Phi, psi and omega in degrees: 000125180266127180264135179262145180288130181287163178301318180296321179294316180295320179294317178299316180295321180296327180283349189271334184303324179279341183227069186298333181293335180264357189299309183292329177296312180298319179292324177301317180289328176290343179252052174071033178057048175302136180279163175300319180296319179296315178297315179302315179298320183293330183251359174080034175234177178274160175299326179297327176295316178297317178302312181297321177297313182294331179272359179075017180268352184214131174262121184289159173295164177301320180300313180294319179300314178295323179295319178298314179300320180295319179303318183269358178056047176228159177296153180306319180297337178282343180260315183233130176238164178228128177245125181270008178266144178278138179261000000 
């Protein structure tokens, strides 16, 4: 069974490229208010890791980044973006 990304999920993902630290949080809420602990369990990390990612204090490995994108069924770029411009 192929699952299609909902409008809310796509909107949450679209808003995340500019704010990668908030991306997994917004996607968690777009997916039925998934908790940090639930996401952590699904990808095999600690809740503290999810907290650090969401607060922008930690950049996940590629493996963790891909796993987060897979959980939410969105492209990696919809979860994590990179801006090479200084703010």
